[in-house]
CSV table of C-alpha atoms and ligand atoms in Angstrom, one decimal:
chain,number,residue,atom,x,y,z
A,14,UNK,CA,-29.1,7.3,26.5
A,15,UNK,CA,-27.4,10.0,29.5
A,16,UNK,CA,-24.4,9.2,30.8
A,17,UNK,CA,-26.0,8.2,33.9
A,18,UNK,CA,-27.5,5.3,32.2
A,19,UNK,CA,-24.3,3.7,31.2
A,20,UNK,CA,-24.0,0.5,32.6
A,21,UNK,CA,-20.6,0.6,34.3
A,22,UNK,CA,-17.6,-1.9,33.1
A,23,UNK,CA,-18.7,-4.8,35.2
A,24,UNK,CA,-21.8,-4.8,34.8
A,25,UNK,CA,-21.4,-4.9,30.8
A,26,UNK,CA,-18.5,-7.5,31.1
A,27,UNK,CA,-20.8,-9.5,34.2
A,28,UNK,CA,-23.4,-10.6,31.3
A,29,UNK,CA,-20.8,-12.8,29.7
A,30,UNK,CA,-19.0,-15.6,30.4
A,31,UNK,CA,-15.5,-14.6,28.6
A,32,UNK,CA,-11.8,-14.5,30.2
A,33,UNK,CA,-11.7,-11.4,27.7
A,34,UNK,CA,-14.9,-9.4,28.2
A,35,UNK,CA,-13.6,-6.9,30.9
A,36,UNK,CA,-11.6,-5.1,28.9
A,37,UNK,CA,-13.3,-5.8,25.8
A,38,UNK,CA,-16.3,-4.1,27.2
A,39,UNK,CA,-13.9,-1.2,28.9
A,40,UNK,CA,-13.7,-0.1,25.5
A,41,UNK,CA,-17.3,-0.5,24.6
A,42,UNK,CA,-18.1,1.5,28.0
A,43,UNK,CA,-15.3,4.4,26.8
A,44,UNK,CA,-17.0,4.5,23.4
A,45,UNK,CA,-20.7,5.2,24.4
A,46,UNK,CA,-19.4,7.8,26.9
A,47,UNK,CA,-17.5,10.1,24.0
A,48,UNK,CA,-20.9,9.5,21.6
A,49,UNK,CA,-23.3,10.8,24.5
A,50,UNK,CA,-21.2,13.7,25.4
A,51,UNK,CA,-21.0,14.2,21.7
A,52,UNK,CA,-24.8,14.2,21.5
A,53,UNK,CA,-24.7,10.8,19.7
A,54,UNK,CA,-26.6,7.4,20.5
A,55,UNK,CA,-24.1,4.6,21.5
A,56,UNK,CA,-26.5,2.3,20.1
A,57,UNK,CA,-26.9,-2.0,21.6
A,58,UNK,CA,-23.8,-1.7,24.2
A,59,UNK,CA,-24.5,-5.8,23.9
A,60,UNK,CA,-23.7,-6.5,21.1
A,61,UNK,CA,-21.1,-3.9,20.7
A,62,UNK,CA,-19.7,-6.2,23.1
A,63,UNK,CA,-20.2,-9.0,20.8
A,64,UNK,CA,-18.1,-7.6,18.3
A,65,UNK,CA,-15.3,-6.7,20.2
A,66,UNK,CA,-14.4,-9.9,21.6
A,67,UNK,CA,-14.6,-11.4,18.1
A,68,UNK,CA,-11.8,-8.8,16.7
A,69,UNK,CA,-10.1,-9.2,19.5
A,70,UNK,CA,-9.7,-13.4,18.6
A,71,UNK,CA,-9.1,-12.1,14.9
A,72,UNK,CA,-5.2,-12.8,14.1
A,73,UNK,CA,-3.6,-9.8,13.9
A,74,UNK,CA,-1.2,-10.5,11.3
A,75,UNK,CA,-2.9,-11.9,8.4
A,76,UNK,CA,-3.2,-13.2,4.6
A,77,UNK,CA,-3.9,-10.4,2.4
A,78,UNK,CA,-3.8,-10.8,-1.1
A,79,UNK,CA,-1.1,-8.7,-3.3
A,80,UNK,CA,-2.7,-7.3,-6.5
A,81,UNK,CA,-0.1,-4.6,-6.8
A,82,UNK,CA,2.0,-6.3,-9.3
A,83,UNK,CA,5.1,-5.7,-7.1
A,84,UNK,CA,6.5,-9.2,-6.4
A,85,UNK,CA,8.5,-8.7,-3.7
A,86,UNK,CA,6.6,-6.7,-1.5
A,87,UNK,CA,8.0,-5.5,1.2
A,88,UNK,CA,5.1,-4.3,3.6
A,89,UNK,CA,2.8,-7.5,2.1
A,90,UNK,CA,5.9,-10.3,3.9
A,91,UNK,CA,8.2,-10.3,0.8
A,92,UNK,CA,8.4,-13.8,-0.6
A,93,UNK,CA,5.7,-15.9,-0.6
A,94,UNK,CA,6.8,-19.4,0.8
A,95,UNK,CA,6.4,-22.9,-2.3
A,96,UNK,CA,4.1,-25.2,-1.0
A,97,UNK,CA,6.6,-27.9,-0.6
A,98,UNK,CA,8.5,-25.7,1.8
A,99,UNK,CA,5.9,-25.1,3.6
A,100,UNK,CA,5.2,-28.9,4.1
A,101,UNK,CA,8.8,-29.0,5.6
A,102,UNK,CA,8.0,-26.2,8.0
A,103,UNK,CA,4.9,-28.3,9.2
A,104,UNK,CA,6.4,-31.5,9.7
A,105,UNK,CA,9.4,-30.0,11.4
A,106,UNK,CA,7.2,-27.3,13.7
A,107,UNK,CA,5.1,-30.1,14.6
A,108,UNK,CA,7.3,-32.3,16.1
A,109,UNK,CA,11.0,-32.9,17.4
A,110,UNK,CA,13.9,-32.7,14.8
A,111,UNK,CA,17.7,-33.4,14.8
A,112,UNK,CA,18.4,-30.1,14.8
A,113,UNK,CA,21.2,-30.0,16.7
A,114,UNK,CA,21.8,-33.6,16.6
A,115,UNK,CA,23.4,-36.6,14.9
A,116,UNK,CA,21.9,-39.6,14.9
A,117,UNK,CA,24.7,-41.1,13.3
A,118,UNK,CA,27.1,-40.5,16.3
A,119,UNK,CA,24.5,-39.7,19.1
A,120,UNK,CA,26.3,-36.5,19.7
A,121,UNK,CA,25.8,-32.7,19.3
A,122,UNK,CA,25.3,-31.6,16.0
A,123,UNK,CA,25.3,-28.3,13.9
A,124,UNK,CA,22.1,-26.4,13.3
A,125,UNK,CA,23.9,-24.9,10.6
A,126,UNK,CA,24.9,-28.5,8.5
A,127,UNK,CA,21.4,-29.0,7.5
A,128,UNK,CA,21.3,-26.1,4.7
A,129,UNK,CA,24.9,-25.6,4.4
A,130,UNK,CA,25.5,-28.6,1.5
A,131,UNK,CA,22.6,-27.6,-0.8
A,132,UNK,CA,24.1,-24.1,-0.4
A,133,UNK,CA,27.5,-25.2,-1.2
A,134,UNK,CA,25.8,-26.8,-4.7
A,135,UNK,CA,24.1,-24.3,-5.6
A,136,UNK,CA,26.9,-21.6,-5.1
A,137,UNK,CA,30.1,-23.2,-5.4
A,138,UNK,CA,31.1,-22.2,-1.8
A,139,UNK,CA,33.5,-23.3,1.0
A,140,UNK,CA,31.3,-23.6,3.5
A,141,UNK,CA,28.0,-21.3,4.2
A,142,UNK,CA,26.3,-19.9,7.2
A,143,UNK,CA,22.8,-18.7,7.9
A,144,UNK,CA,21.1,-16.2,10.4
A,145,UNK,CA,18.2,-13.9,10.9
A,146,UNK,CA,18.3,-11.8,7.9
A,147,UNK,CA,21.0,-10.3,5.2
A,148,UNK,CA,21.1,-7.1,7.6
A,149,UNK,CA,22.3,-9.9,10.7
A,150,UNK,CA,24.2,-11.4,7.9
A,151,UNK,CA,26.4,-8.1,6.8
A,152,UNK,CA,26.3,-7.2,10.2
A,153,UNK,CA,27.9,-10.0,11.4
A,154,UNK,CA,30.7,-10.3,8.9
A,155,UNK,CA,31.5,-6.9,10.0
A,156,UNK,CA,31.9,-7.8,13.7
A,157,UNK,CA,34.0,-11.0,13.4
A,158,UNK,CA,36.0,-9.7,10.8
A,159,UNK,CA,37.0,-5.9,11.1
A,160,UNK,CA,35.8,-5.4,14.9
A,161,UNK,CA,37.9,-2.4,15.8
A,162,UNK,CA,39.3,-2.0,12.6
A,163,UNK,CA,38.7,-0.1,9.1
A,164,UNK,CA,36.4,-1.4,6.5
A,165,UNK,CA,36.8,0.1,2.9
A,166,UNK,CA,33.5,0.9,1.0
A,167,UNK,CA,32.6,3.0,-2.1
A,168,UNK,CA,31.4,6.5,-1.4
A,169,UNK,CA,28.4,4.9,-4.1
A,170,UNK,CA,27.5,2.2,-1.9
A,171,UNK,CA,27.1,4.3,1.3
A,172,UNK,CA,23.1,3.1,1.0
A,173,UNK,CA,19.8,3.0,2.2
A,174,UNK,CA,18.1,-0.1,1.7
A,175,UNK,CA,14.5,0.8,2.8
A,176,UNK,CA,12.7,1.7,6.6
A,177,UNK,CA,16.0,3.5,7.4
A,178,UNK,CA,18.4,0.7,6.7
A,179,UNK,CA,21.6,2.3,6.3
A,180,UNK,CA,24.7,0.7,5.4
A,181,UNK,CA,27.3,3.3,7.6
A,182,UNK,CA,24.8,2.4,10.4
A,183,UNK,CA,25.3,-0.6,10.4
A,184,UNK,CA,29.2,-0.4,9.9
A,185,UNK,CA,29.5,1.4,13.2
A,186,UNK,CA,27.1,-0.9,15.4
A,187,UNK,CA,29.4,-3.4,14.0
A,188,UNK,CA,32.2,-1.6,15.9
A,189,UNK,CA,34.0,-1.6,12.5
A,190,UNK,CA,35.2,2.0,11.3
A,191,UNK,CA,34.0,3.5,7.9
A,192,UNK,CA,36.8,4.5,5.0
A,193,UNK,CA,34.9,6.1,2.4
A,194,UNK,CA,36.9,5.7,-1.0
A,195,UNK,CA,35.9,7.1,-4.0
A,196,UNK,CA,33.2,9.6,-5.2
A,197,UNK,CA,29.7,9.1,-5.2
A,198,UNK,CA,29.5,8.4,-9.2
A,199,UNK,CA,33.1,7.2,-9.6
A,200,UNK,CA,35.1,5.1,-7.3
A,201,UNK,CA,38.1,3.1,-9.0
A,202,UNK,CA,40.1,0.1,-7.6
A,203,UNK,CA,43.0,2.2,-7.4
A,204,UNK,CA,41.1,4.2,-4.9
A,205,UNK,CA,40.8,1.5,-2.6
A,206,UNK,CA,44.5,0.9,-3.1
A,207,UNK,CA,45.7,4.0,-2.0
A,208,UNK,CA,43.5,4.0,0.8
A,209,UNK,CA,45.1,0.3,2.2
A,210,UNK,CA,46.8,0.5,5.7
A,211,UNK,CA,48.0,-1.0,8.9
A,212,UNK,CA,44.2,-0.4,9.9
A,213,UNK,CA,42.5,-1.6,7.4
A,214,UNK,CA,40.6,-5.2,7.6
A,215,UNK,CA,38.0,-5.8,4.7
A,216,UNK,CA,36.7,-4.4,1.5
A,217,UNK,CA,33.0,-4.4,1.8
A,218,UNK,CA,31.3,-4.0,-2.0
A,219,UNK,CA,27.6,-3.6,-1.1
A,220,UNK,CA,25.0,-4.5,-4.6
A,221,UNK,CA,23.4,-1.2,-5.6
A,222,UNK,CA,20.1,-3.3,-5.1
A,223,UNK,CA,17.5,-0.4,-4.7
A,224,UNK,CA,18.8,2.6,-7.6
A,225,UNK,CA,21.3,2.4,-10.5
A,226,UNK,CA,23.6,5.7,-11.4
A,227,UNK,CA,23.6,6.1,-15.0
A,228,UNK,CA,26.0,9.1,-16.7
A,229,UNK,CA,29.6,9.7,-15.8
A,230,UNK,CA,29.7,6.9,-13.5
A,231,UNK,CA,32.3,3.6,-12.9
A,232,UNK,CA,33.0,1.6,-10.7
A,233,UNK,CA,35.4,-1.1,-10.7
A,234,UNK,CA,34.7,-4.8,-11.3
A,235,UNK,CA,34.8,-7.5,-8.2
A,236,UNK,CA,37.3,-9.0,-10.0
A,237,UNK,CA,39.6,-5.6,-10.0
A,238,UNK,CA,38.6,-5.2,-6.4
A,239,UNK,CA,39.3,-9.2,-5.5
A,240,UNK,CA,42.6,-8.4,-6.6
A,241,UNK,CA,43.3,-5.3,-4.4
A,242,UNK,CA,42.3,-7.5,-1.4
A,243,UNK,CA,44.5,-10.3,-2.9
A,244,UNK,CA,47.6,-8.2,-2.9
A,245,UNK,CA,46.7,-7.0,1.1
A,246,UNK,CA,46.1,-10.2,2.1
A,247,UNK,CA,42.6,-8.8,3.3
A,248,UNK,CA,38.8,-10.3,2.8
A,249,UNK,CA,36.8,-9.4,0.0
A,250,UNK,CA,32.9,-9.1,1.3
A,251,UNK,CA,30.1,-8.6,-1.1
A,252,UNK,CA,26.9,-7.9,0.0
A,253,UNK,CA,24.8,-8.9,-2.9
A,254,UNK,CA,21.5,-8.1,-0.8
A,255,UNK,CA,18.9,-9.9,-3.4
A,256,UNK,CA,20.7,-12.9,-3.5
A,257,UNK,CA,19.6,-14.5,-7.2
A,258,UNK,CA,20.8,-18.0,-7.0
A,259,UNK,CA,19.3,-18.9,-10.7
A,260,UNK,CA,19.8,-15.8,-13.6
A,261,UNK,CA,17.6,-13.2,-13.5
A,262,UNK,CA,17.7,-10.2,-15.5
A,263,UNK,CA,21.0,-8.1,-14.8
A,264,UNK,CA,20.9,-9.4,-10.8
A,265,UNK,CA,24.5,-10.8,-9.6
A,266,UNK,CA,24.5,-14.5,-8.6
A,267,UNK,CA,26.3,-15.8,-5.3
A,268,UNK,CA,28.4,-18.0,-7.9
A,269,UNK,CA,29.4,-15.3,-10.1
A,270,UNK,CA,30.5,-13.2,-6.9
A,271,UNK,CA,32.6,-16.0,-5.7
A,272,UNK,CA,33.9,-17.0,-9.0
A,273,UNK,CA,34.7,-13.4,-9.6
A,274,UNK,CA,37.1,-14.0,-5.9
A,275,UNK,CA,34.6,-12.6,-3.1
A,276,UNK,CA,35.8,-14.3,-0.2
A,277,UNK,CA,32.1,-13.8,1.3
A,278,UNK,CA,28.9,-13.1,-0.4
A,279,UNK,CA,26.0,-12.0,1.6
A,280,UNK,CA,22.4,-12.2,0.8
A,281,UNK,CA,18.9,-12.5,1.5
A,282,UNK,CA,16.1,-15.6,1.8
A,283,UNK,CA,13.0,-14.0,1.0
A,284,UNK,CA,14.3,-11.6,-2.0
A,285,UNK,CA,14.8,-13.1,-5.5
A,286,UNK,CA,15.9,-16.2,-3.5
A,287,UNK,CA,12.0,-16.6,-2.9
A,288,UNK,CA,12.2,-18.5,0.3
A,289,UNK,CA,11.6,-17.5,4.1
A,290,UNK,CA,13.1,-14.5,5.9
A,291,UNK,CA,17.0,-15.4,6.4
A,292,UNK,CA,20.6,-13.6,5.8
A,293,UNK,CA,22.9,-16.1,4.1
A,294,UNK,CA,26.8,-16.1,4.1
A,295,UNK,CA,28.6,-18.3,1.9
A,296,UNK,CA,32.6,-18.6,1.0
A,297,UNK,CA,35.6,-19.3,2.5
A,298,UNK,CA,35.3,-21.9,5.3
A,299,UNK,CA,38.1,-20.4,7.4
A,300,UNK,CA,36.1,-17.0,7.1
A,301,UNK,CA,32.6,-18.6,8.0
A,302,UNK,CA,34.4,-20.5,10.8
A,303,UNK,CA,35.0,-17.0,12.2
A,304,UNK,CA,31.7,-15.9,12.1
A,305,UNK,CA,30.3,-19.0,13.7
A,306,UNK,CA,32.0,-18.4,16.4
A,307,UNK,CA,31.6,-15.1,17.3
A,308,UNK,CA,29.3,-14.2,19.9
A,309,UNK,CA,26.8,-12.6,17.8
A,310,UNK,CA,26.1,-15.4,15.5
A,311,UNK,CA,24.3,-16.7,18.8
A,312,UNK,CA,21.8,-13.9,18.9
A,313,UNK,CA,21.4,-14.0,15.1
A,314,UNK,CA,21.5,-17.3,14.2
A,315,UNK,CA,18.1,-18.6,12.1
A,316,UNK,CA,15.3,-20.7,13.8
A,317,UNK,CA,14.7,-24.1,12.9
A,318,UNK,CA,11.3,-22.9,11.1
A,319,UNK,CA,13.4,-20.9,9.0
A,320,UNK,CA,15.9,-23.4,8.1
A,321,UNK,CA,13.1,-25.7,7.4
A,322,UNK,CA,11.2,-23.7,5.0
A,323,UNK,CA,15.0,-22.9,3.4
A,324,UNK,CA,15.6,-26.1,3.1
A,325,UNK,CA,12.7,-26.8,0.9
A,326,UNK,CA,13.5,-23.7,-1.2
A,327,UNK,CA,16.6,-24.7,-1.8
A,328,UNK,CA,15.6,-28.0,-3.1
A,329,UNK,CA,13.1,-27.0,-5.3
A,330,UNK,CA,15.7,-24.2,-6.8
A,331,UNK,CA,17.8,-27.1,-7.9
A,332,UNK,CA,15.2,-29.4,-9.2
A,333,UNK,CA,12.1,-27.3,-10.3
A,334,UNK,CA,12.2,-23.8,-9.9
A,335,UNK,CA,9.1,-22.5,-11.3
A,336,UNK,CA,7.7,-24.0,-8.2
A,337,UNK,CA,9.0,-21.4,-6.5
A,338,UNK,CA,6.4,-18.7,-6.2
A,339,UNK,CA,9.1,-15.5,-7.1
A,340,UNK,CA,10.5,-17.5,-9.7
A,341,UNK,CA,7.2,-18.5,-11.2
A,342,UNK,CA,6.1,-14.8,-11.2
A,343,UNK,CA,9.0,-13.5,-12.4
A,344,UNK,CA,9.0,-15.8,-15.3
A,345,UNK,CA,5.7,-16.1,-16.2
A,346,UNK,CA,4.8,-15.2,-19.8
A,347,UNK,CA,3.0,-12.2,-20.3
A,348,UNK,CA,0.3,-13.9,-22.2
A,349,UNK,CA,-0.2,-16.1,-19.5
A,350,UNK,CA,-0.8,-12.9,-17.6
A,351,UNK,CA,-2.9,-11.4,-19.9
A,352,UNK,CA,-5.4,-14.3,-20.3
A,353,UNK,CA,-5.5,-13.9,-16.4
A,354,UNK,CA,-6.6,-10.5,-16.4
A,355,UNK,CA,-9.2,-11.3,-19.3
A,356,UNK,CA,-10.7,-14.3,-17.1
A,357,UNK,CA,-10.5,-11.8,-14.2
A,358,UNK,CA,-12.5,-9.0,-16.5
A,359,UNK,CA,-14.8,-11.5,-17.8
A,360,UNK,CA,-16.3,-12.6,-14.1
A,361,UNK,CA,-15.9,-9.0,-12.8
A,362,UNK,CA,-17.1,-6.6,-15.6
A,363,UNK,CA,-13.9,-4.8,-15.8
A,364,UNK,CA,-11.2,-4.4,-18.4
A,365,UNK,CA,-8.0,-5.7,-19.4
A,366,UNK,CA,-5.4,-3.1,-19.1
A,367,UNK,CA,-1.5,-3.4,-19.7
A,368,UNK,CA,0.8,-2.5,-16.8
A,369,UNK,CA,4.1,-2.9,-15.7
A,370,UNK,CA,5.2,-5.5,-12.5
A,371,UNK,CA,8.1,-4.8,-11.2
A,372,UNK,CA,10.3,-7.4,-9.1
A,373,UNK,CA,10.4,-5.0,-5.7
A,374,UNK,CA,12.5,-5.6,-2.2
A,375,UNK,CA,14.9,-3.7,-3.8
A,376,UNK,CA,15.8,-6.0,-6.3
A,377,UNK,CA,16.1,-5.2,-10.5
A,378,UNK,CA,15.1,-1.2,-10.1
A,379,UNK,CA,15.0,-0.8,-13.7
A,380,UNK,CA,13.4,-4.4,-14.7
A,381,UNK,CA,9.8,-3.4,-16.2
A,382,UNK,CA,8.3,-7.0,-16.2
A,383,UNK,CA,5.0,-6.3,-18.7
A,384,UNK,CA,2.2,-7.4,-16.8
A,385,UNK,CA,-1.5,-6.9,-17.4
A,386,UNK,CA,-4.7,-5.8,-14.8
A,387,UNK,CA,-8.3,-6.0,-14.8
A,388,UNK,CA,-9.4,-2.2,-14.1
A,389,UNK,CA,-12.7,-2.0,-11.9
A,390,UNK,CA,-14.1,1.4,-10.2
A,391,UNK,CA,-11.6,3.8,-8.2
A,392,UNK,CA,-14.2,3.7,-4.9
A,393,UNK,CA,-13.6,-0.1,-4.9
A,394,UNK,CA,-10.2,0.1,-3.7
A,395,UNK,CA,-11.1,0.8,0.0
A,396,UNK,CA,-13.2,-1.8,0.8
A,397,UNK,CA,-11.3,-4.4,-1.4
A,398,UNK,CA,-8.1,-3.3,1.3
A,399,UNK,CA,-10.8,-3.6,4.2
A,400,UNK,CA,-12.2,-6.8,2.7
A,401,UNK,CA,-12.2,-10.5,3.8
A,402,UNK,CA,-9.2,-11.7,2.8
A,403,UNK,CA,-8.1,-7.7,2.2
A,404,UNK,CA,-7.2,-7.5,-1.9
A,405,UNK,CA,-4.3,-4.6,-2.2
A,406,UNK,CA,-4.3,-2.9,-5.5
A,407,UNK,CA,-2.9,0.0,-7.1
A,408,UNK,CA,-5.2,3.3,-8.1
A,409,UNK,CA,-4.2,4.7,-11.2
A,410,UNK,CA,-5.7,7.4,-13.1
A,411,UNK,CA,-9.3,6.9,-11.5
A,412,UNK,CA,-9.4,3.7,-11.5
A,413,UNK,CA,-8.0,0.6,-9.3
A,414,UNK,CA,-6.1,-2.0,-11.0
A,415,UNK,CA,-5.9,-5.2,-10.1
A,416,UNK,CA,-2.5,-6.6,-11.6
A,417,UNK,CA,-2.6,-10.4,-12.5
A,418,UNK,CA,0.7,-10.9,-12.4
A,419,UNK,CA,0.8,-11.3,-8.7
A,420,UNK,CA,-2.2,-13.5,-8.4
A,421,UNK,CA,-2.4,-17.0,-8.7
A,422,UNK,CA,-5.4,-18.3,-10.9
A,423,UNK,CA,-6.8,-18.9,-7.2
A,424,UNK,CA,-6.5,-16.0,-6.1
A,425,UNK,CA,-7.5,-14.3,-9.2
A,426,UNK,CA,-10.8,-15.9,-8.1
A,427,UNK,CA,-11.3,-14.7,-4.6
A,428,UNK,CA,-10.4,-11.7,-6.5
A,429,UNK,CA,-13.9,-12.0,-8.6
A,430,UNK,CA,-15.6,-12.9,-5.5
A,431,UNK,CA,-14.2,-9.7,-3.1
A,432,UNK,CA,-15.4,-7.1,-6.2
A,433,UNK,CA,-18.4,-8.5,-6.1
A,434,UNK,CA,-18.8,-8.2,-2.3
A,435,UNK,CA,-17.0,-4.1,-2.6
A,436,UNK,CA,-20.0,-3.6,-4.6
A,437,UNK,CA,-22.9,-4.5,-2.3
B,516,LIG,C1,17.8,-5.9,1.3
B,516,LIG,C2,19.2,-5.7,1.5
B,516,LIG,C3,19.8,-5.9,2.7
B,516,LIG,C4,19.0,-6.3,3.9
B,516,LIG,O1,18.5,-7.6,3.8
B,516,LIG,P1,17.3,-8.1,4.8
B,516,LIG,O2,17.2,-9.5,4.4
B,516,LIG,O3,16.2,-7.2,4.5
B,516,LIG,O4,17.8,-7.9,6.1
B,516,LIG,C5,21.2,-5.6,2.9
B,516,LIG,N1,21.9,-5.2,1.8
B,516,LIG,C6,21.4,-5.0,0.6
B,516,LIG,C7,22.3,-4.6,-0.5
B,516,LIG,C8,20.0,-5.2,0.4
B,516,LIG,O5,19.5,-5.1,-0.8
């Protein structure tokens, strides 16, 4: 084909009745002319066309499925959601809800009150608040309480979370002012004593989530640090950023943080709390009362989706939470993981190889959770990631490992199926 033979865009869209084939074929057009001028053949402009318009109705965002054996995967959506919270989510998204009303009075009600007592059970709290995510969170208890004003933190939990999340960035957005106390590997409570004035509002302990110091390091209990505040008169905050409502591994609870006199503990949904995106503030009710009411909490506060699928979490964490997905992979024997990866093997070809999970999103750095994978050919790991549903794995030493301990016996299945179709 010349150039000159190139049907022009409307001709090429004009053959089809679609709403999307002008500028589906715009790209088809601007294709074939680069491939002529580079000597190539464009090829059947048709059904080129064809195929555009169906990736252009593909969703965008998609499942994929996570054989890394990282739990809480940052770049794969974190946390997947427990069926019965997602049943909430659907009957709640589908129709109209009392949201923000009671039907006991027929008057306004509190978007917040429909989380807020299972919250209260499960941590012991005053009252509890919940917005966008635990960044909205810390950054809001920042605003309404130290707007202005100086907020004391550890030169050791000056942080970066992850994607350039930094903790002093935040602070100043907040319009709060950074004191760094302390040293980077020891900071004492004494140092936030001496550093207590007229300007000061808050002590802000942020969770090491992401890295531990080891060495010549302390760092002072909350407890020590409760008791600075105690004797100023000023709030203790503690972001937590994982959030562990149940014990797992070394990782702080909210209940331990507020038993330990935290006035606010911050945290996240869809961490170790294994429920949907969400920043969660519980303690003190006069303290949550003031960041209800700041403006912010407007802009940041969580949808009712959100609180929906929360709400379901929440339940299942008191009554059963190895329904929780997190939970459930977090706990899950490792002979149950290994006679996943041997099924997996078995229906593949491959073999059973032990690795290491870890928990991710930050959460339990050090926590080597022994997992096992069914190793199959390094080239496979492409097309597995380009595959219908995309599988992610991990390629180690020349081959590409497919950790079970992420899977669900399900999955591990479409699993079998996808090698197969990476082989073709
Ligand atoms: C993850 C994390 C955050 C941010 O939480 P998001 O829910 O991702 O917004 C804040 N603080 C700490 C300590 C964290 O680990």
């Amino acid at each position: 084909m010349r150039l000159r033979d190139l049907p022009s865009v409307d001709e090429l869209a004009r053959q089809i009745d679609d709403p999307l084939a002008v500028e589906a074929a715009r790209k088809v057009v601007a294709r074939a002319r680069e491939q002529i001028q580079q000597g190539d053949d464009p090829g059947d402009l048709a059904a080129h066309l064809q195929d555009e318009l169906r990736a252009a109705r593909t969703p965008h965002l998609r499942r994929v499925i996570n054989a890394t054996g990282v739990i809480v995967h940052t770049n794969l959506g974190r946390a997947p959601i427990a069926e019965a919270a997602i049943d909430r989510v659907r009957e709640i998204a589908r129709g109209y809800s009392n949201l923000e009303y009671n039907a006991a009075t027929g008057e306004r009600g509190s978007r917040q009150d429909h989380v807020a007592g299972s919250l209260r059970r499960l941590t012991g709290a005053e009252a509890a608040l919940v917005v966008n995510n635990n960044a909205a969170a810390v950054l809001l208890a920042l605003a309404a309480l130290a707007e202005g004003r100086e907020v004391l933190v550890s030169r050791g939990e000056l942080i970066e979370i992850g994607d350039g999340f930094r903790i002093p960035d935040v602070l100043e957005r907040s319009g709060a002012r950074l004191r760094e106390v302390g040293t980077t590997n020891r900071t004492r409570a004494s140092d936030y004593e001496t550093a207590v004035g007229p300007e000061t509002a808050m002590l802000l302990r942020v969770h090491q989530s992401n890295f531990r110091v080891v060495g010549f390091t302390e760092q002072p209990s909350l407890r020590e640090l409760a008791d600075v505040a105690r004797r100023h008169n000023l709030p203790l905050v503690d972001d937590l950023g994982s959030g562990a409502l149940v014990d797992i591994g070394d990782e702080p609870t909210a209940r331990a943080s507020l038993a330990a006199g935290a006035d606010l503990v911050c945290f996240s949904g869809d961490k170790l709390l294994g429920g949907p995106q969400a920043g969660i503030v519980v303690g003190r009710a006069e303290l949550i009362e003031k960041l209800r009411r700041h403006p912010l909490q407007r802009a940041l506060r969580a949808d009712k989706l959100t609180l929906a699928a929360l709400g379901g979490t929440l339940a299942l964490a008191v009554d059963a939470p190895d329904e929780i997905p997190v939970l459930r992979m977090l706990r899950e024997p490792a002979e149950a993981v290994s006679a996943r990866a041997a099924r997996l093997a078995k229906l593949v070809g491959g073999e059973v190889e032990e690795t290491v999970a870890r928990a991710g999103g930050g959460s339990l750095p050090l926590t080597e959770l022994p997992s096992f994978a069914c190793a199959v050919e390094e080239e496979l790991a492409m097309k597995l990631r380009t595959g219908d549903p995309p599988v992610i794995a991990v390629v180690r030493d020349g081959r590409t490992l497919l950790d079970c301990r992420t899977l669900t016996d399900l999955e591990a299945d479409e699993v079998a199926v996808a090698v197969g179709a990476a082989r073709k």
